[in-house]
Amino acid sequence: MRILMFIGVFFIFLNCEDKQSRQKKSYSPVDSLPSKVNQVKNNTVEKETRKFPKLTDKNAMDFFLEYEKEHKENKVRITTDFGTIDILLFNETKFHRANFIFLTKQKYFDNTQFYRIVNNFVIQAGNSDDISIAEKRQKIGQYLLPTDTNRGYLHDRGVISMPSSEIENPYKLASPYQFFIVQKQGGAHHLDGNYTVFGRVIDGMDVVDIIAAQETDGSEWPLKNIYIRKVEIID
């Protein structure tokens, strides 16, 4: 009798062990679920933090065509070490206006510099030897804008224009991260037809003249860095 009881208890014990083993196995997929959920969440957060696509030559024009419809601002203020410069952006050069507004909203221009100065000619800005500026460009994207020179705008004193790309190309594609302001009395009309005039200074030409008078080295780079502290939309 005792032997029968012992055998019964033994089989009950085996049955319990088997159930526990099956329960552990059944929970193994659940154990891995949190890591998968976290991975999905992280991927979702990464996608959600980027509101705009990384721009390339293939998508930039289509992007700005849509962007300019929703973002109609056309006045910006450039705060420099020497004061502020207010600029009106022309609606007729819509891709260049949209590009400048977009970069302003991305805070790209903040802490860039007036890196090229030619007194009685132009002051040029939008770049820096700071690696963080290169990182901003890398994040936004590498793209070019075509020139838009048939709107009747000339390189008069006080206009803001976009330089040609540094790469060799037959269409004088513009570098979207840089711009220059014509400081020369009487204008710089030998630039007409080659570079896109897309705005003009409406206040602060005295600041432009002060910047243009700063001492430079042989490569037209200011001896003392002239920073754009911020660019902001005022209208």
GROMACS .gro file of C-alpha atoms in nm:
model
  235
    1MET     CA    1   0.000   0.000   0.000
    2ARG     CA    2   0.281   0.233   0.094
    3ILE     CA    3   0.452   0.150  -0.233
    4LEU     CA    4   0.136   0.244  -0.426
    5MET     CA    5   0.109   0.575  -0.237
    6PHE     CA    6   0.475   0.647  -0.305
    7ILE     CA    7   0.430   0.579  -0.675
    8GLY     CA    8   0.120   0.806  -0.681
    9VAL     CA    9   0.304   1.091  -0.511
   10PHE     CA   10   0.597   1.041  -0.751
   11PHE     CA   11   0.371   1.077  -1.060
   12ILE     CA   12   0.198   1.383  -0.908
   13PHE     CA   13   0.542   1.541  -0.855
   14LEU     CA   14   0.642   1.469  -1.217
   15ASN     CA   15   0.315   1.617  -1.340
   16CYS     CA   16   0.375   1.939  -1.144
   17GLU     CA   17   0.730   1.964  -1.276
   18ASP     CA   18   0.602   1.919  -1.631
   19LYS     CA   19   0.342   2.195  -1.587
   20GLN     CA   20   0.603   2.435  -1.449
   21SER     CA   21   0.833   2.355  -1.740
   22ARG     CA   22   0.552   2.422  -1.990
   23GLN     CA   23   0.464   2.748  -1.812
   24LYS     CA   24   0.822   2.870  -1.835
   25LYS     CA   25   0.839   2.785  -2.202
   26SER     CA   26   0.506   2.956  -2.270
   27TYR     CA   27   0.633   3.279  -2.111
   28SER     CA   28   0.956   3.298  -2.307
   29PRO     CA   29   0.805   3.501  -2.595
   30VAL     CA   30   0.661   3.748  -2.344
   31ASP     CA   31   0.999   3.785  -2.179
   32SER     CA   32   1.143   3.915  -2.507
   33LEU     CA   33   0.847   4.146  -2.574
   34PRO     CA   34   0.967   4.454  -2.377
   35SER     CA   35   1.290   4.481  -2.578
   36LYS     CA   36   1.093   4.458  -2.904
   37VAL     CA   37   0.845   4.718  -2.782
   38ASN     CA   38   1.129   4.949  -2.681
   39GLN     CA   39   1.289   4.903  -3.019
   40VAL     CA   40   0.965   4.999  -3.195
   41LYS     CA   41   0.922   5.298  -2.964
   42ASN     CA   42   1.277   5.415  -3.026
   43ASN     CA   43   1.233   5.386  -3.401
   44THR     CA   44   0.905   5.576  -3.379
   45VAL     CA   45   1.060   5.853  -3.170
   46GLU     CA   46   1.348   5.884  -3.414
   47LYS     CA   47   1.108   5.922  -3.705
   48GLU     CA   48   0.886   6.167  -3.516
   49THR     CA   49   1.175   6.398  -3.417
   50ARG     CA   50   1.256   6.466  -3.783
   51LYS     CA   51   0.977   6.679  -3.927
   52PHE     CA   52   1.134   6.731  -4.267
   53PRO     CA   53   1.312   6.497  -4.508
   54LYS     CA   54   1.686   6.510  -4.551
   55LEU     CA   55   1.726   6.731  -4.855
   56THR     CA   56   1.905   6.624  -5.171
   57ASP     CA   57   1.928   6.751  -5.526
   58LYS     CA   58   1.646   6.513  -5.612
   59ASN     CA   59   1.388   6.629  -5.358
   60ALA     CA   60   1.484   6.988  -5.267
   61MET     CA   61   1.290   7.169  -5.537
   62ASP     CA   62   0.970   6.972  -5.476
   63PHE     CA   63   1.013   7.023  -5.103
   64PHE     CA   64   1.048   7.403  -5.130
   65LEU     CA   65   0.764   7.423  -5.381
   66GLU     CA   66   0.533   7.288  -5.110
   67TYR     CA   67   0.710   7.460  -4.821
   68GLU     CA   68   0.669   7.809  -4.963
   69LYS     CA   69   0.292   7.762  -4.984
   70GLU     CA   70   0.266   7.712  -4.608
   71HIS     CA   71   0.541   7.951  -4.495
   72LYS     CA   72   0.476   8.299  -4.627
   73GLU     CA   73   0.709   8.496  -4.398
   74ASN     CA   74   0.934   8.739  -4.585
   75LYS     CA   75   1.114   8.955  -4.326
   76VAL     CA   76   1.410   8.844  -4.118
   77ARG     CA   77   1.645   9.009  -3.871
   78ILE     CA   78   2.014   8.922  -3.865
   79THR     CA   79   2.173   8.996  -3.529
   80THR     CA   80   2.548   9.048  -3.557
   81ASP     CA   81   2.830   9.157  -3.327
   82PHE     CA   82   2.786   9.511  -3.462
   83GLY     CA   83   2.407   9.542  -3.462
   84THR     CA   84   2.104   9.416  -3.651
   85ILE     CA   85   2.027   9.398  -4.023
   86ASP     CA   86   1.663   9.366  -4.132
   87ILE     CA   87   1.597   9.209  -4.470
   88LEU     CA   88   1.290   9.182  -4.692
   89LEU     CA   89   1.283   8.861  -4.896
   90PHE     CA   90   1.122   8.880  -5.238
   91ASN     CA   91   0.816   8.662  -5.298
   92GLU     CA   92   0.901   8.642  -5.668
   93THR     CA   93   1.213   8.435  -5.597
   94LYS     CA   94   1.007   8.181  -5.409
   95PHE     CA   95   1.255   7.896  -5.388
   96HIS     CA   96   1.527   8.118  -5.244
   97ARG     CA   97   1.286   8.290  -5.006
   98ALA     CA   98   1.153   7.953  -4.889
   99ASN     CA   99   1.506   7.820  -4.851
  100PHE     CA  100   1.613   8.115  -4.636
  101ILE     CA  101   1.299   8.094  -4.420
  102PHE     CA  102   1.344   7.719  -4.379
  103LEU     CA  103   1.708   7.753  -4.273
  104THR     CA  104   1.613   8.034  -4.037
  105LYS     CA  105   1.349   7.817  -3.869
  106GLN     CA  106   1.603   7.535  -3.843
  107LYS     CA  107   1.836   7.787  -3.671
  108TYR     CA  108   2.105   7.703  -3.921
  109PHE     CA  109   2.244   8.058  -3.943
  110ASP     CA  110   2.286   8.099  -3.567
  111ASN     CA  111   2.659   8.120  -3.486
  112THR     CA  112   2.767   8.124  -3.849
  113GLN     CA  113   2.997   8.405  -3.957
  114PHE     CA  114   3.056   8.680  -4.206
  115TYR     CA  115   3.354   8.490  -4.337
  116ARG     CA  116   3.437   8.696  -4.646
  117ILE     CA  117   3.463   9.074  -4.648
  118VAL     CA  118   3.556   9.295  -4.940
  119ASN     CA  119   3.517   9.661  -4.850
  120ASN     CA  120   3.327   9.859  -5.113
  121PHE     CA  121   3.200   9.535  -5.265
  122VAL     CA  122   3.025   9.263  -5.058
  123ILE     CA  123   3.007   9.096  -4.720
  124GLN     CA  124   2.944   8.720  -4.740
  125ALA     CA  125   2.802   8.496  -4.467
  126GLY     CA  126   2.648   8.161  -4.377
  127ASN     CA  127   2.956   7.952  -4.313
  128SER     CA  128   3.209   7.893  -4.037
  129ASP     CA  129   3.515   7.688  -3.949
  130ASP     CA  130   3.319   7.552  -3.651
  131ILE     CA  131   3.250   7.181  -3.700
  132SER     CA  132   2.901   7.220  -3.548
  133ILE     CA  133   2.795   7.424  -3.853
  134ALA     CA  134   2.911   7.145  -4.084
  135GLU     CA  135   2.712   6.902  -3.870
  136LYS     CA  136   2.401   7.119  -3.914
  137ARG     CA  137   2.442   7.110  -4.292
  138GLN     CA  138   2.493   6.735  -4.282
  139LYS     CA  139   2.169   6.694  -4.086
  140ILE     CA  140   1.963   6.921  -4.313
  141GLY     CA  141   2.108   6.778  -4.633
  142GLN     CA  142   2.332   6.851  -4.928
  143TYR     CA  143   2.146   7.018  -5.215
  144LEU     CA  144   2.170   7.302  -5.465
  145LEU     CA  145   1.927   7.561  -5.593
  146PRO     CA  146   1.921   7.680  -5.953
  147THR     CA  147   1.975   8.048  -6.020
  148ASP     CA  148   1.664   8.262  -6.063
  149THR     CA  149   1.783   8.575  -6.241
  150ASN     CA  150   1.490   8.673  -6.462
  151ARG     CA  151   1.283   8.862  -6.205
  152GLY     CA  152   1.423   9.206  -6.289
  153TYR     CA  153   1.629   9.243  -5.971
  154LEU     CA  154   1.978   9.390  -6.002
  155HIS     CA  155   2.277   9.385  -5.772
  156ASP     CA  156   2.215   9.730  -5.630
  157ARG     CA  157   2.365   9.839  -5.302
  158GLY     CA  158   2.187   9.665  -5.013
  159VAL     CA  159   2.051   9.359  -5.193
  160ILE     CA  160   2.098   9.008  -5.061
  161SER     CA  161   2.207   8.752  -5.318
  162MET     CA  162   2.319   8.391  -5.334
  163PRO     CA  163   2.666   8.289  -5.452
  164SER     CA  164   2.734   8.018  -5.705
  165SER     CA  165   2.809   7.670  -5.582
  166GLU     CA  166   3.175   7.592  -5.522
  167ILE     CA  167   3.149   7.295  -5.758
  168GLU     CA  168   3.201   7.328  -6.129
  169ASN     CA  169   2.868   7.329  -6.313
  170PRO     CA  170   2.726   7.488  -6.628
  171TYR     CA  171   2.412   7.630  -6.467
  172LYS     CA  172   2.568   7.827  -6.180
  173LEU     CA  173   2.371   7.635  -5.920
  174ALA     CA  174   2.363   7.825  -5.594
  175SER     CA  175   2.493   7.725  -5.252
  176PRO     CA  176   2.180   7.734  -5.031
  177TYR     CA  177   2.363   7.786  -4.701
  178GLN     CA  178   2.547   8.106  -4.798
  179PHE     CA  179   2.451   8.457  -4.897
  180PHE     CA  180   2.610   8.795  -4.957
  181ILE     CA  181   2.499   9.154  -4.921
  182VAL     CA  182   2.615   9.410  -5.177
  183GLN     CA  183   2.782   9.697  -4.990
  184LYS     CA  184   2.932   9.886  -5.281
  185GLN     CA  185   2.802  10.234  -5.351
  186GLY     CA  186   2.638  10.220  -5.693
  187GLY     CA  187   2.597   9.843  -5.676
  188ALA     CA  188   2.788   9.552  -5.826
  189HIS     CA  189   2.611   9.506  -6.157
  190HIS     CA  190   2.877   9.284  -6.313
  191LEU     CA  191   2.711   9.012  -6.099
  192ASP     CA  192   2.371   9.059  -6.266
  193GLY     CA  193   2.251   8.749  -6.446
  194ASN     CA  194   2.493   8.519  -6.267
  195TYR     CA  195   2.365   8.524  -5.909
  196THR     CA  196   2.015   8.530  -5.764
  197VAL     CA  197   1.905   8.850  -5.593
  198PHE     CA  198   1.632   8.738  -5.351
  199GLY     CA  199   1.595   9.026  -5.103
  200ARG     CA  200   1.717   9.364  -4.985
  201VAL     CA  201   1.820   9.534  -4.663
  202ILE     CA  202   1.540   9.753  -4.529
  203ASP     CA  203   1.721   9.859  -4.212
  204GLY     CA  204   2.080   9.829  -4.096
  205MET     CA  205   2.297   9.930  -4.392
  206ASP     CA  206   2.510  10.121  -4.140
  207VAL     CA  207   2.585   9.784  -3.979
  208VAL     CA  208   2.672   9.640  -4.322
  209ASP     CA  209   2.919   9.926  -4.373
  210ILE     CA  210   3.078   9.869  -4.033
  211ILE     CA  211   3.126   9.499  -4.107
  212ALA     CA  212   3.269   9.578  -4.450
  213ALA     CA  213   3.529   9.806  -4.290
  214GLN     CA  214   3.674   9.532  -4.068
  215GLU     CA  215   4.033   9.430  -4.124
  216THR     CA  216   4.091   9.107  -4.318
  217ASP     CA  217   4.375   8.875  -4.409
  218GLY     CA  218   4.499   8.798  -4.760
  219SER     CA  219   4.207   8.561  -4.825
  220GLU     CA  220   3.945   8.824  -4.734
  221TRP     CA  221   3.867   8.647  -4.405
  222PRO     CA  222   3.819   8.889  -4.111
  223LEU     CA  223   4.109   8.892  -3.865
  224LYS     CA  224   3.851   8.881  -3.586
  225ASN     CA  225   3.553   8.649  -3.628
  226ILE     CA  226   3.227   8.833  -3.699
  227TYR     CA  227   2.943   8.615  -3.581
  228ILE     CA  228   2.579   8.603  -3.675
  229ARG     CA  229   2.439   8.550  -3.329
  230LYS     CA  230   2.096   8.462  -3.462
  231VAL     CA  231   1.860   8.506  -3.753
  232GLU     CA  232   1.492   8.537  -3.668
  233ILE     CA  233   1.169   8.595  -3.856
  234ILE     CA  234   1.007   8.931  -3.782
  235ASP     CA  235   0.716   8.910  -4.028
   0.00000   0.00000   0.00000
